[in-house]
CSV table of C-alpha atoms in Angstrom, one decimal:
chain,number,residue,atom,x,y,z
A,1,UNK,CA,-47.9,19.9,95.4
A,2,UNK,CA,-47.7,22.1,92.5
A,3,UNK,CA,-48.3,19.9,89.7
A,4,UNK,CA,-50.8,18.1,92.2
A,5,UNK,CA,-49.2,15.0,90.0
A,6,UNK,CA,-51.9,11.7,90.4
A,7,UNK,CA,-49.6,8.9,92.3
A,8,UNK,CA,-49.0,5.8,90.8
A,9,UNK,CA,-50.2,2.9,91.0
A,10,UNK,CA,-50.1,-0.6,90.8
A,11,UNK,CA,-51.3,-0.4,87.3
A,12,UNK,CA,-47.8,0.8,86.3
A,13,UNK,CA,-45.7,-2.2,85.2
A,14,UNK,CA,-46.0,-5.9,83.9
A,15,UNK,CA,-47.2,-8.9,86.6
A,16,UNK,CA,-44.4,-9.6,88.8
A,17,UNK,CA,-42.4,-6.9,86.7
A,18,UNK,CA,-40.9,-4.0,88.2
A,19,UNK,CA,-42.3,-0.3,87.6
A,20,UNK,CA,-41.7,0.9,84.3
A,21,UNK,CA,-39.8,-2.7,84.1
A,22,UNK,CA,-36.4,-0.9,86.0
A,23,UNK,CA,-36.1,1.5,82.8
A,24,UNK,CA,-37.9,5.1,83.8
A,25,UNK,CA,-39.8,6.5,86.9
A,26,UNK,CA,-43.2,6.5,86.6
A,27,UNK,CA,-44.4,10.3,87.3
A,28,UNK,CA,-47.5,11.9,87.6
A,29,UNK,CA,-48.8,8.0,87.0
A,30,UNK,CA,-47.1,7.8,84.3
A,31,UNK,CA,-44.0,5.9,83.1
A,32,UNK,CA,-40.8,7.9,82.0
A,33,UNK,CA,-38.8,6.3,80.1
A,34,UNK,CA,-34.4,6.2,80.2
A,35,UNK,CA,-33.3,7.2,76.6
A,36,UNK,CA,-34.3,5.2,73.8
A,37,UNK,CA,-36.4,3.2,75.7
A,38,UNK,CA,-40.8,3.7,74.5
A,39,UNK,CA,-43.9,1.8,74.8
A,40,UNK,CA,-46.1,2.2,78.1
A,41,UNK,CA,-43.9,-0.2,80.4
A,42,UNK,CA,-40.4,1.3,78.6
A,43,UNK,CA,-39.9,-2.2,77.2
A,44,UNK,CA,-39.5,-1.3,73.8
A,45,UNK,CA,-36.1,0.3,72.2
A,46,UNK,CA,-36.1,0.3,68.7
A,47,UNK,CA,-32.5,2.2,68.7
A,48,UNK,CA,-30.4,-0.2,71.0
A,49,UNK,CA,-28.0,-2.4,68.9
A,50,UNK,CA,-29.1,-6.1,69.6
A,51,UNK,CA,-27.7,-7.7,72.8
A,52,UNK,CA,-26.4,-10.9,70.6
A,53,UNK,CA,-22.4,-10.2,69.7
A,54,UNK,CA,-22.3,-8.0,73.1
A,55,UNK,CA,-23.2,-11.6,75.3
A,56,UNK,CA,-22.2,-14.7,73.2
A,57,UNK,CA,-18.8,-15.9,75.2
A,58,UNK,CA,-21.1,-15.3,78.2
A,59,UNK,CA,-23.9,-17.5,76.8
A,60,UNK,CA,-21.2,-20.3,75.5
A,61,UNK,CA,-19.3,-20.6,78.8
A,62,UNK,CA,-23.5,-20.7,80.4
A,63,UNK,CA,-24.6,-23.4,78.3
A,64,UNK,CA,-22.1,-25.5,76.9
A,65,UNK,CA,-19.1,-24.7,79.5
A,66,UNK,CA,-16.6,-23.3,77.2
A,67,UNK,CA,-15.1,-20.3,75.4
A,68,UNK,CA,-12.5,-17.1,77.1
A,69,UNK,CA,-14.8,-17.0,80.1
A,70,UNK,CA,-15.3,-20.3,81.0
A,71,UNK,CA,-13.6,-19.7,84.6
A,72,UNK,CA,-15.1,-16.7,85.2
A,73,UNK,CA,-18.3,-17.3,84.2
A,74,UNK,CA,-20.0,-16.6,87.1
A,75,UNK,CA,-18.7,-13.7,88.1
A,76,UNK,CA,-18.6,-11.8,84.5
A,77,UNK,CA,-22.0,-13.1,83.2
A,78,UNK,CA,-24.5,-12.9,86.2
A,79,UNK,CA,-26.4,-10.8,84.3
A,80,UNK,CA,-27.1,-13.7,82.2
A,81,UNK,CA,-29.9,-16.4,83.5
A,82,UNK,CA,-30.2,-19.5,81.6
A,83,UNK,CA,-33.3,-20.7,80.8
A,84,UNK,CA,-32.7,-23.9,79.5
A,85,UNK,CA,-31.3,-25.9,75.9
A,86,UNK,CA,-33.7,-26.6,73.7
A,87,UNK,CA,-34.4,-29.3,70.7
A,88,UNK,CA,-35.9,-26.4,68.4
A,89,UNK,CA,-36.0,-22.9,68.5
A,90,UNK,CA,-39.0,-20.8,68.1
A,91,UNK,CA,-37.9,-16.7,69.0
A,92,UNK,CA,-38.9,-13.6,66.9
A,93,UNK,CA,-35.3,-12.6,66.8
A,94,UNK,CA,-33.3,-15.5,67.2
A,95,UNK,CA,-29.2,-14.7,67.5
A,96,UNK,CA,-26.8,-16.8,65.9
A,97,UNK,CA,-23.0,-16.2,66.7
A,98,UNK,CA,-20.3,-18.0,66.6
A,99,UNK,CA,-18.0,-19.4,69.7
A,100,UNK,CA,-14.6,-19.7,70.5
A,101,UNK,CA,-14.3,-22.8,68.8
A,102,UNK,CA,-15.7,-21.5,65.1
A,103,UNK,CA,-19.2,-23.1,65.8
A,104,UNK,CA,-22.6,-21.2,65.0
A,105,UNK,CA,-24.6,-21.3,68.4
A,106,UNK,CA,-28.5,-20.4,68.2
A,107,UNK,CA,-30.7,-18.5,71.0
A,108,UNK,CA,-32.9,-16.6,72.1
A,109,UNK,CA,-32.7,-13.4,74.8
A,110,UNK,CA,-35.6,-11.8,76.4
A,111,UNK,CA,-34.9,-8.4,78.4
A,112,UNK,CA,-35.6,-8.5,82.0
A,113,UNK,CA,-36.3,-5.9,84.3
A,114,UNK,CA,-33.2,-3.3,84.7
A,115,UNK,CA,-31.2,-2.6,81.1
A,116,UNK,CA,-28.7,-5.4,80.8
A,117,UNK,CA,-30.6,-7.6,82.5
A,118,UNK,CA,-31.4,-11.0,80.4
A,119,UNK,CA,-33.1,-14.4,80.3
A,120,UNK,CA,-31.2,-16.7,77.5
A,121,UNK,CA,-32.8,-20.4,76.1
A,122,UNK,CA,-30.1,-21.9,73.6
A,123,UNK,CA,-30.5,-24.8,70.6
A,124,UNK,CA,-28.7,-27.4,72.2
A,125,UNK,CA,-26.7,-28.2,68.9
A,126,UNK,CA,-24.5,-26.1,67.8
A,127,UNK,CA,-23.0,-25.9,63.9
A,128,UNK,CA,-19.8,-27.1,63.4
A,129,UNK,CA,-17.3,-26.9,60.4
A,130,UNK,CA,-16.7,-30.0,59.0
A,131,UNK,CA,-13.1,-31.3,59.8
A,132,UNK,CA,-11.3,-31.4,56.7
A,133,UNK,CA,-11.0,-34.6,54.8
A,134,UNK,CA,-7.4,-36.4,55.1
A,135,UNK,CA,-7.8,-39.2,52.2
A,136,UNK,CA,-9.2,-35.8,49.9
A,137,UNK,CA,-6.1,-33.7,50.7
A,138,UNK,CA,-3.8,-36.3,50.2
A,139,UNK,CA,-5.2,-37.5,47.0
A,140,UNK,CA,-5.5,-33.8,45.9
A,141,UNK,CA,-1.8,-33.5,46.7
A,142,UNK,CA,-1.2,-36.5,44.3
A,143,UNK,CA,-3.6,-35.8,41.5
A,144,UNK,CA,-1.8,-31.9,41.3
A,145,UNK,CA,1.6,-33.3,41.5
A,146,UNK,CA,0.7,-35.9,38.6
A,147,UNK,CA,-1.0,-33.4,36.2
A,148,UNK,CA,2.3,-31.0,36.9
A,149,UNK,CA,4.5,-33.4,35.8
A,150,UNK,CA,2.4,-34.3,33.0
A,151,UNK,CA,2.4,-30.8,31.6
A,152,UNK,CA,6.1,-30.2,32.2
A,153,UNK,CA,6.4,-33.7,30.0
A,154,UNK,CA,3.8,-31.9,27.3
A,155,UNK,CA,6.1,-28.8,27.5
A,156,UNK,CA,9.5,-30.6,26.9
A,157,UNK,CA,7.9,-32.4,24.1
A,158,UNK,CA,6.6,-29.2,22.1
A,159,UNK,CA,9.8,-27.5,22.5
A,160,UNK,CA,12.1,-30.4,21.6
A,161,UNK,CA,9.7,-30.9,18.6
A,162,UNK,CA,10.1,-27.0,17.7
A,163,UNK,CA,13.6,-27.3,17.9
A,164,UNK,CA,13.8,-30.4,15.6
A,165,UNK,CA,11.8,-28.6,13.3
A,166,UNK,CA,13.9,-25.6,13.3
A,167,UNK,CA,17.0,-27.3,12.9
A,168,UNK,CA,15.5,-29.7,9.8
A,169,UNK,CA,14.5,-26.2,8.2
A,170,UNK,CA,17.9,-24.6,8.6
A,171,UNK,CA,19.4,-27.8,6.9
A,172,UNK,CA,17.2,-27.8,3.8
A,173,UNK,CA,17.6,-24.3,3.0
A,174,UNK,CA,22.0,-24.5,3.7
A,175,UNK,CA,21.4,-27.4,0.9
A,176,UNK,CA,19.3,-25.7,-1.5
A,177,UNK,CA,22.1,-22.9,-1.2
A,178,UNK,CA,24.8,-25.5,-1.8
A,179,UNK,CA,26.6,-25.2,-5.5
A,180,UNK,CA,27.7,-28.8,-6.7
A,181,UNK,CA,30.4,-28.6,-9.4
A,182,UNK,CA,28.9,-31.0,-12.3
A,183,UNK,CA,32.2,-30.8,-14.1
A,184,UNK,CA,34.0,-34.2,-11.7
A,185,UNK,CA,35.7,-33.5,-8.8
A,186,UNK,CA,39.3,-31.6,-9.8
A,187,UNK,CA,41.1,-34.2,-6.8
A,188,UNK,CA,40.4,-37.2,-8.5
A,189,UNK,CA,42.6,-38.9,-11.2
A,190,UNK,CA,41.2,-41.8,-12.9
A,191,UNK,CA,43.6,-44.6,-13.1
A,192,UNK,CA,46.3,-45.0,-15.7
A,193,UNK,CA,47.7,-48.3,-16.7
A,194,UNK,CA,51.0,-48.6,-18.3
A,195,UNK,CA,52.1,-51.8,-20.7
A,196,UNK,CA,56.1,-52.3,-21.1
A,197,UNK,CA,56.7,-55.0,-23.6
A,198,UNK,CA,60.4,-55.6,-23.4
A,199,UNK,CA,61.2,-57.0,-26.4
A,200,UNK,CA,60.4,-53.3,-28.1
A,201,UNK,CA,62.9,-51.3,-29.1
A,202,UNK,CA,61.2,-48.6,-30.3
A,203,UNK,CA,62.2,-48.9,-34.2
């Protein structure tokens, strides 16, 4: 031809990988790469978002059975191969989402050949919220209604006690204003007693 382009050869991909590991065509002996994708085999891709939101109701209803695609499972995640459910985890980039039922689940994804293509291996305990604590709520329910009450009670007490004081002001300064008449009381008559001796005539 008119390049006179070398032919590939086996020499071109991963063992038991396919050429250019299903992301370019190897031309001229030599691997080009689909957008984004670099390295020799086009198994890097530092651009591409991570794979780890996109997949997790597919890798919840794969390894524990569960979540909005539970049913379907098959049929909407078979791009999705399951590895196995491991004790530990031990991944350079390990994802951590949470599930349909507001767990944290833990795993790993390796890119196979082909670009949305993956192999998955999951921590086999998830991380659950803790269900919340019935004698706690109630008691909390008590202890908030008690100290209302008791601060109501406080409240009532200051302003009765304002009041009080108030009032007892007003009185002593109405008596301090008050004039008392020193002179007797004009009403009162003291009592008069009147002697007739009958055998006085008066001369």
């Amino acid at each position: 031809s008119a390049c006179q382009c070398v032919k590939c050869t086996e020499g071109w991909s991963m063992p038991g990988r396919a050429v250019c590991s299903g992301r370019g065509d190897c031309q001229c002996n030599v691997c080009k790469c689909k957008p984004g994708y670099t390295d020799r085999f086009c198994e890097e891709c530092p651009g591409c978002p991570s794979p780890c939101p996109k997949y997790a109701s597919c890798v919840e209803c794969l390894a524990f059975g569960s979540g909005p695609l539970a049913k379907i499972c098959n049929t909407n995640c078979s791009m999705l191969s399951l590895t196995g459910k491991v004790k530990s985890l031990q991944a350079e980039k390990p994802c951590k989402e949470k599930d349909s039922m507001n767990c944290w689940m833990s795993y790993a994804m390796e890119q196979e050949d082909g670009e949305e293509n993956y192999s998955v291996i999951v921590l086999e305990d998830r991380e659950c919220p803790q269900p919340p604590s019935i004698v706690a709520i109630v008691a909390g329910t008590i202890g908030g209604v008690a100290l209302i009450g008791l601060l109501m009670l406080v409240i009532w007490k200051l302003v009765t006690e304002a009041y009080d004081r108030r009032e007892y002001k007003r009185f002593e300064k109405e008596k301090s204003k008050a004039k008392w008449n020193d002179g007797g009381n004009p009403l009162f008559q003291s009592a008069t007693t009147t002697v007739v001796n009958p055998g006085f005539s008066g001369e």
